[in-house]
Amino acid sequence: MTTVAPSGTGAPGRARLDVRTLRTDRWWLQPLLTVLALVAFIVYSTVRAFENANYYAEPYISPFYAPCITTQCEGSTFPELFSGPAFISPALYILIVPLGFRLTCYYYRKAYYRSFWMSPPACAVAEPHGSYTGETRFPLIFQNLHRYFFYAGLVFNVFLTYEALMSFRNEDGEWFHMGLGTVILLTNATLLWLYSLSCHSCRHVVGGRLKHFSKHPVRYKAWTAVSRLNTSHMKYAWISLVFVAFTDFYVRLLATGAFDDPRFF
Amino acid sequence: MSYEANLRVWRGDAAGGGLQDFTVTVNEGEVVLDILHRLQATQTPDLAVRWNCKAGKCGSCSAEINGRPRLLCLTRMGTFTEDEVITVTPLRAFPVMRDLVTDVSFNYEKAAQIPAFSPRPREADGSHRMQQIDVERPQEFRKCIECFLCQDVCHVVRDHEDNKKSFAGPRFLMRIAELDMHPLDQLDRKDVAQEEHGLGMCNITKCCSEVCPEGIKITDNALIPMKERVVDRKYVPSTWLGRTIGRRKG
């Protein structure tokens, strides 16, 4: 086991024990699984964002590329706002918002501080750093921008819901049709709404900042509802993360012709 | 059914010490504190252990069991296997006095630094009135029994002694949140929380919530809401501008 730092539990006056932790459970398992899951997602999403192909299969568009806002986009789902260079993937213009939202999310902060930065790796397990300033300095002080990513994320949720509704068409653009892809896009949009609305910043802005709930009954009800969702924020964070990758993968299967979308009607 | 448990207890004082092995009889339904009392009664009469209520309400018997901050009186022996070695040490974030007793005066010093409850003037009939829905949020934090397990487990001070000067710890940041949310309190505590008590040092890894024997959601219901209130104050451009030009108080 690692010897403890003299500034931490080895500080003068404290009970002397030259071990990093006395925990006997598998405290390392959770950070390990977190690293594996997040690295897998980062690798997959980076590859897909730079692939710049196979993200559209009429009428479905991958969430990594929605809203697709350049003239380089495959298909036609969203107003093309500008013409970017062909070698820049349309995903790169938009992924900063969901990336920033998740990176500054209170749950993910806990997850990656523990698992990647080991600060601390688990409760009562000594961290390996000699000094610590938390979120008081650059760059971590920018974690305070979370609510702005939350606002932007809501706009993206509207776009993804719009794209999910657009998937009630068939390959010829005719309405009132539905396939497995429609269900997947709708589920993806719903999970992203649940993740966004269960956010701690959302809980604060809808009512948490108030001192007197009794003077704002509507906001109190909204705060109560968001608080209920907030208890499952971690769950929604993981489920929506996995499902957004799965949705992209499904669209890729369709776009490459590896799979045919089952049509219900 | 009784059995002989393998107990490893830290013994010593600020000058030094170490883990010592003991074998102690355990009866069905007992907690770790019972076993330490039996150890005290049968083998080590000078073993120092702080305790009081044996009911998880006084917060006195805080220690670390197998490396995890817990109350000795709420940790059932039944949660361990009979052949397991159970290691008991004092809280490792505070100076040890003797054996399992630590000097937790750091916490009382921090408590004294929190600006006191400052209610608005009483109403004409001499009473303070507040709505239940306004006060039930800070009421959760009143469940705190001041066992200081959250203070012990928080890596900001546990792993960095030098941060004790500038960081009040989860228990007292929760106290600030409690007062800031209180419908009668008039003080604005956001700047105090951030600038004087180190709220920005909290990286919300939730160990305080994990160890709380009262099940208080310290991180989700106190620390994060307080951080968001600080964002309102310091990182919202319109608020900042309003305060700068004197058009806004809060």
XYZ file of C-alpha atoms in Angstrom:
515
model
C 0.000 0.000 0.000
C 1.034 3.592 -0.608
C 2.488 5.519 2.300
C 0.372 8.470 3.361
C 1.463 12.048 2.724
C 2.700 13.981 5.786
C 0.256 16.779 4.951
C -2.767 14.467 5.087
C -3.661 11.681 7.475
C 0.037 11.511 8.277
C 0.016 15.102 9.600
C 1.616 15.621 13.018
C -0.716 14.850 15.896
C -2.999 12.501 13.991
C -3.185 8.785 14.690
C -0.166 7.379 12.907
C -0.854 4.683 10.331
C 1.399 4.231 7.348
C -1.239 2.994 4.959
C -3.315 4.870 2.429
C -6.541 3.323 3.629
C -7.755 0.538 5.892
C -10.810 -0.090 3.767
C -11.248 -3.777 3.062
C -14.041 -3.522 0.492
C -13.529 -3.158 -3.254
C -13.458 0.650 -3.128
C -11.464 0.743 -6.367
C -14.162 -0.960 -8.406
C -16.486 2.004 -8.861
C -13.795 4.441 -10.063
C -12.437 1.742 -12.351
C -15.836 1.078 -13.929
C -16.383 4.820 -14.290
C -13.082 5.245 -16.119
C -13.818 2.326 -18.429
C -17.313 3.548 -19.252
C -16.347 7.168 -19.818
C -13.253 6.308 -21.861
C -15.332 3.961 -24.018
C -17.857 6.734 -24.639
C -15.180 9.354 -25.338
C -13.398 7.094 -27.832
C -16.618 6.100 -29.596
C -18.023 9.636 -29.757
C -14.718 11.106 -30.946
C -14.417 8.546 -33.728
C -18.002 9.179 -34.780
C -17.705 12.965 -34.575
C -14.681 12.938 -36.881
C -16.045 10.235 -39.195
C -18.211 12.834 -40.926
C -20.305 10.160 -42.625
C -23.014 7.596 -41.974
C -24.984 9.824 -39.639
C -28.149 10.137 -41.683
C -30.541 7.443 -42.835
C -33.827 8.871 -44.044
C -35.678 9.948 -41.877
C -33.292 9.472 -38.979
C -30.337 11.606 -37.986
C -27.758 10.710 -35.378
C -27.926 12.797 -32.164
C -24.197 13.468 -32.562
C -24.999 15.472 -35.696
C -28.311 17.042 -34.720
C -29.038 19.831 -35.343
C -27.020 19.606 -38.530
C -26.430 23.246 -39.362
C -24.023 23.417 -42.284
C -24.455 22.996 -46.015
C -22.150 19.976 -45.741
C -24.856 17.990 -43.986
C -26.210 14.752 -45.345
C -29.938 14.800 -45.917
C -32.043 17.818 -45.065
C -33.420 17.944 -41.560
C -32.584 21.348 -40.177
C -32.047 24.802 -41.718
C -28.476 25.009 -42.957
C -27.059 28.103 -41.339
C -23.648 28.369 -42.982
C -21.244 26.616 -45.271
C -18.264 25.190 -43.442
C -15.241 23.500 -45.009
C -15.998 19.972 -46.172
C -13.263 18.450 -44.027
C -14.815 19.756 -40.796
C -17.457 17.408 -39.519
C -20.798 19.121 -38.795
C -20.752 17.366 -35.405
C -17.804 19.476 -34.280
C -19.860 22.689 -34.406
C -22.461 21.474 -31.995
C -20.925 18.891 -29.678
C -19.410 21.593 -27.474
C -22.841 22.133 -25.884
C -23.632 18.577 -24.739
C -19.947 18.086 -23.929
C -19.872 21.246 -21.793
C -23.154 20.350 -20.122
C -21.929 16.929 -19.074
C -18.417 18.095 -18.236
C -19.696 20.710 -15.791
C -22.572 18.558 -14.482
C -22.490 18.113 -10.712
C -22.822 14.349 -11.040
C -20.110 13.914 -13.667
C -17.822 16.172 -11.680
C -18.092 13.772 -8.785
C -17.521 10.841 -11.136
C -14.413 12.128 -12.845
C -12.889 13.842 -9.824
C -13.018 10.478 -8.121
C -12.106 8.187 -10.966
C -9.744 10.171 -13.190
C -8.237 12.696 -10.802
C -8.504 10.480 -7.696
C -9.488 13.432 -5.596
C -10.349 11.309 -3.686
C -10.570 7.902 -5.429
C -13.075 6.780 -2.781
C -14.250 7.989 0.600
C -11.521 7.791 3.257
C -8.939 6.697 0.689
C -6.057 9.158 0.595
C -5.675 11.122 -2.598
C -2.221 11.212 -4.193
C -1.956 15.004 -4.561
C 0.246 17.171 -2.412
C -1.989 20.228 -2.551
C -5.618 20.960 -3.307
C -7.537 24.121 -4.218
C -10.817 22.610 -5.406
C -12.883 24.711 -7.771
C -11.471 28.055 -6.700
C -8.992 28.635 -9.518
C -8.577 28.386 -13.270
C -9.607 26.127 -14.945
C -12.005 24.504 -12.489
C -13.608 27.812 -11.553
C -15.352 27.521 -14.922
C -17.451 24.693 -13.450
C -19.624 27.577 -12.296
C -20.789 28.008 -15.902
C -22.861 24.835 -15.639
C -26.206 26.631 -15.762
C -25.367 28.263 -19.099
C -24.637 24.879 -20.614
C -27.899 23.730 -19.068
C -29.791 26.518 -20.856
C -28.059 25.708 -24.155
C -28.698 22.020 -23.577
C -32.415 22.690 -23.311
C -32.330 24.264 -26.764
C -30.589 21.166 -28.073
C -33.234 18.990 -26.481
C -35.839 20.922 -28.451
C -33.887 20.216 -31.652
C -33.567 16.527 -30.822
C -37.262 16.322 -30.018
C -37.964 18.018 -33.364
C -35.770 15.451 -35.122
C -37.567 12.636 -33.281
C -40.926 14.013 -34.434
C -39.575 14.301 -37.981
C -38.893 10.590 -37.851
C -42.649 9.926 -38.007
C -42.165 9.973 -41.759
C -41.149 7.306 -44.177
C -38.236 7.289 -46.635
C -40.334 9.359 -49.056
C -41.051 12.079 -46.528
C -44.693 11.101 -45.990
C -46.076 11.570 -42.484
C -47.781 9.149 -40.054
C -45.260 6.369 -40.393
C -43.158 4.833 -37.704
C -40.228 2.480 -37.409
C -37.949 1.142 -34.725
C -35.716 4.153 -35.325
C -38.608 6.450 -34.393
C -38.936 4.697 -31.042
C -35.187 4.952 -30.483
C -35.031 8.676 -31.353
C -38.043 9.415 -29.149
C -36.564 7.453 -26.256
C -33.258 9.253 -26.693
C -34.949 12.671 -26.623
C -37.009 11.689 -23.559
C -33.936 10.501 -21.658
C -32.081 13.695 -22.503
C -35.027 15.740 -21.207
C -35.027 13.704 -18.002
C -31.286 14.190 -17.590
C -31.560 17.933 -18.228
C -34.610 18.543 -16.054
C -33.151 16.584 -13.151
C -30.070 18.817 -13.203
C -29.052 20.623 -10.008
C -28.911 23.963 -11.816
C -32.434 23.382 -13.111
C -33.540 22.678 -9.550
C -32.006 25.954 -8.481
C -33.376 28.180 -11.219
C -36.948 26.852 -11.064
C -37.216 27.550 -7.350
C -34.199 26.562 -5.307
C -32.915 30.107 -5.166
C -36.078 31.304 -3.402
C -36.147 31.985 0.310
C -39.938 31.956 0.586
C -41.620 29.125 -1.304
C -44.956 30.214 0.156
C -44.896 33.372 -1.956
C -44.290 31.422 -5.172
C -46.592 28.360 -5.163
C -46.094 27.533 -8.843
C -42.327 27.644 -8.573
C -42.529 25.602 -5.375
C -44.415 22.892 -7.244
C -41.874 23.026 -10.052
C -39.018 22.807 -7.523
C -40.705 19.851 -5.832
C -41.066 18.045 -9.151
C -37.475 18.749 -10.187
C -36.257 17.721 -6.730
C -37.974 14.385 -7.214
C -36.241 13.941 -10.577
C -32.977 15.181 -9.114
C -32.698 12.180 -6.790
C -32.224 10.068 -9.946
C -29.877 12.470 -11.721
C -26.993 10.004 -11.681
C -29.193 7.307 -13.159
C -30.409 9.597 -15.934
C -26.845 10.771 -16.575
C -25.672 7.236 -17.292
C -28.735 5.954 -19.099
C -28.914 8.978 -21.396
C -25.176 8.773 -22.091
C -25.347 5.134 -23.098
C -28.536 5.622 -25.065
C -27.270 8.583 -27.064
C -24.326 6.417 -28.192
C -26.682 3.544 -28.947
C -28.943 5.853 -30.978
C -25.975 7.017 -33.009
C -24.866 3.422 -33.497
C -28.338 2.437 -34.688
C -28.405 5.259 -37.236
C -24.952 4.225 -38.404
C -26.135 0.648 -38.893
C -28.966 1.954 -41.069
C -26.754 4.414 -42.941
C -24.161 1.775 -43.785
C -26.842 -0.702 -44.838
C -25.834 -3.198 -42.174
C -29.398 -3.280 -40.843
C -32.860 -2.476 -42.201
C -35.137 -0.405 -40.013
C -38.243 -2.426 -39.085
C -41.254 -0.288 -40.045
C -44.395 -0.596 -37.905
C -46.702 1.384 -40.173
C -24.843 -17.526 19.333
C -21.512 -16.232 20.599
C -18.210 -16.290 18.811
C -14.698 -14.898 19.227
C -14.061 -11.890 17.005
C -10.666 -10.737 15.820
C -10.378 -7.085 16.717
C -7.548 -4.737 15.783
C -7.610 -1.464 17.680
C -5.386 1.589 17.327
C -3.803 2.425 20.660
C -1.512 5.303 21.430
C -1.475 9.073 21.595
C -0.142 12.084 19.695
C 3.418 10.906 20.300
C 2.792 7.634 18.497
C 0.940 4.386 18.535
C -0.228 1.537 16.391
C -2.696 -1.262 15.835
C -2.983 -3.972 18.481
C -4.733 -7.323 18.034
C -7.332 -8.680 20.424
C -9.799 -11.543 20.546
C -13.129 -10.558 22.071
C -16.380 -12.445 22.619
C -19.335 -11.278 20.519
C -22.988 -12.017 21.275
C -25.855 -11.875 18.846
C -27.195 -8.392 18.129
C -24.209 -6.498 19.471
C -22.596 -3.442 17.939
C -18.916 -2.538 17.729
C -19.208 -0.265 20.755
C -20.414 -3.234 22.836
C -17.314 -5.159 21.818
C -15.027 -2.286 22.710
C -16.717 -2.042 26.106
C -16.150 -5.786 26.622
C -12.526 -5.324 25.588
C -12.255 -2.483 28.084
C -13.880 -4.560 30.823
C -11.873 -7.725 30.299
C -8.490 -6.887 28.763
C -7.640 -3.190 28.445
C -9.162 -1.166 31.286
C -7.304 1.941 30.159
C -8.681 1.904 26.589
C -9.976 5.390 25.794
C -13.205 5.528 23.779
C -15.698 8.389 23.729
C -19.371 7.446 23.880
C -22.604 8.559 25.434
C -26.073 7.606 24.212
C -25.484 4.270 22.414
C -28.435 5.197 20.212
C -26.934 7.143 17.324
C -28.173 10.451 18.621
C -25.330 12.065 20.541
C -22.622 11.807 17.885
C -19.921 10.954 20.429
C -18.657 7.540 19.325
C -17.375 8.495 15.888
C -14.454 6.369 14.749
C -13.261 4.504 11.691
C -14.153 0.863 11.272
C -12.268 -1.003 8.578
C -11.205 2.369 7.250
C -14.713 3.845 6.997
C -15.909 6.680 9.238
C -18.857 5.342 11.240
C -20.585 5.528 14.590
C -19.430 2.678 16.835
C -22.910 2.357 18.298
C -24.658 2.000 14.939
C -22.311 -0.534 13.391
C -23.657 -4.003 13.976
C -21.210 -6.870 14.382
C -23.590 -8.859 12.205
C -22.425 -6.867 9.181
C -19.032 -8.610 9.415
C -18.209 -12.252 8.923
C -17.088 -14.151 12.033
C -13.558 -14.702 10.734
C -13.099 -11.113 9.570
C -10.513 -8.903 11.265
C -12.279 -5.711 12.337
C -9.989 -2.713 12.520
C -11.024 0.242 14.657
C -9.084 3.503 14.571
C -9.765 7.029 15.750
C -10.959 9.660 13.273
C -7.978 10.334 11.058
C -8.658 13.954 10.137
C -8.211 15.250 13.684
C -5.395 15.119 16.254
C -5.545 12.048 18.438
C -5.728 12.489 22.212
C -5.544 8.856 23.259
C -6.566 5.573 21.674
C -9.907 6.144 19.937
C -10.464 9.661 21.238
C -9.626 12.628 19.023
C -9.534 16.348 19.595
C -12.400 17.712 17.493
C -12.032 21.323 18.624
C -11.402 22.311 14.986
C -15.133 21.898 14.494
C -16.103 24.098 17.410
C -13.737 26.805 16.218
C -15.354 26.702 12.781
C -18.831 26.741 14.329
C -17.955 29.895 16.230
C -16.928 31.604 12.986
C -20.314 31.183 11.305
C -22.350 34.403 11.597
C -25.215 33.647 13.979
C -28.896 33.373 13.058
C -30.148 36.921 12.485
C -33.939 36.907 12.358
C -35.997 39.809 11.098
C -37.791 41.855 13.814
C -40.703 40.182 15.537
C -44.225 40.978 14.413
C -46.518 43.343 16.317
C -47.812 40.556 18.564
C -44.272 39.579 19.479
C -44.128 36.379 17.468
C -42.114 35.094 14.552
C -44.289 33.518 11.876
C -43.164 31.367 9.020
C -44.791 28.930 6.639
C -44.008 25.233 6.965
C -43.034 24.943 3.290
C -40.527 27.760 3.803
C -38.837 26.175 6.772
C -38.955 22.470 5.971
C -35.977 22.672 3.632
C -33.509 23.908 6.289
C -35.166 21.581 8.822
C -33.485 18.612 7.166
C -30.126 20.018 8.237
C -31.313 20.299 11.847
C -31.137 16.497 12.038
C -27.364 16.822 12.293
C -26.043 15.213 15.486
C -22.586 16.746 15.059
C -20.754 13.440 14.967
C -18.303 15.118 12.559
C -18.018 12.036 10.373
C -18.578 14.305 7.369
C -15.794 16.570 8.554
C -13.549 13.545 9.018
C -14.164 12.007 5.614
C -13.952 15.231 3.599
C -10.709 14.943 1.672
C -10.288 18.728 1.557
C -9.083 18.684 5.157
C -8.487 14.975 5.710
C -5.803 14.857 3.026
C -4.657 18.483 3.316
C -4.027 19.752 6.822
C -3.142 23.184 5.440
C -6.718 23.647 4.154
C -8.140 23.672 7.681
C -7.534 27.407 7.905
C -9.672 28.265 4.901
C -12.270 25.475 4.752
C -15.105 25.081 7.228
C -16.046 21.572 6.117
C -19.394 20.129 5.026
C -21.054 20.345 8.430
C -20.567 24.104 8.670
C -21.136 24.886 5.010
C -24.420 23.058 5.544
C -25.053 25.333 8.540
C -24.493 28.361 6.318
C -26.887 26.914 3.732
C -29.438 26.251 6.471
C -29.331 29.882 7.560
C -29.278 31.241 4.014
C -32.442 29.257 3.249
C -34.123 30.122 6.538
C -37.231 32.268 5.960
C -36.512 34.533 8.934
C -32.786 35.022 8.543
C -31.767 38.361 7.130
C -28.057 38.023 6.533
C -26.713 37.364 3.087
C -24.299 34.485 3.473
C -23.156 33.793 -0.073
C -19.969 35.834 0.042
C -19.122 34.481 3.494
C -19.615 30.906 2.285
C -17.374 31.377 -0.733
C -14.717 33.780 0.485
C -14.312 32.925 4.164
C -15.413 29.317 4.528
C -14.105 27.811 1.315
C -17.245 26.603 -0.445
C -15.331 26.708 -3.726
C -12.963 24.055 -2.405
C -15.753 21.508 -2.209
C -15.603 19.299 -5.293
C -18.910 17.614 -4.484
C -17.591 14.064 -4.337
C -20.377 13.310 -1.856
C -18.405 11.446 0.800
C -20.052 13.653 3.436
C -23.461 12.399 2.339
C -22.233 8.789 2.207
C -21.115 8.723 5.832
C -23.902 10.794 7.425
C -25.637 8.548 10.001
C -28.719 10.761 9.832
C -28.987 10.337 6.076
C -28.844 14.060 5.414
C -28.290 14.761 1.725
C -25.548 17.230 2.539
C -24.189 17.588 -0.971
C -27.414 17.601 -2.965
C -29.526 19.647 -0.584
C -27.030 21.992 1.055
C -23.680 22.297 -0.686
C -24.789 22.280 -4.327
C -27.735 24.661 -3.700
C -25.294 26.933 -1.876
C -22.867 26.746 -4.775
C -25.700 27.705 -7.116
C -26.552 30.670 -4.880
C -22.925 31.746 -5.099
C -23.143 31.475 -8.899
C -26.170 33.797 -8.716
C -24.037 36.249 -6.806
C -20.711 36.049 -8.569
C -21.055 34.514 -11.995
C -24.315 35.838 -13.444
C -23.457 38.898 -15.549
C -26.748 40.752 -14.927
C -26.482 40.250 -11.141
C -22.878 41.319 -11.151
C -23.687 44.422 -13.201
C -26.671 45.288 -11.001
C -24.583 45.109 -7.869
C -21.717 47.004 -9.436
C -23.859 49.970 -10.414
C -25.750 49.819 -7.126
C -29.132 48.872 -8.573
C -29.293 45.487 -6.884
C -28.685 44.413 -3.308
C -28.625 40.616 -3.474
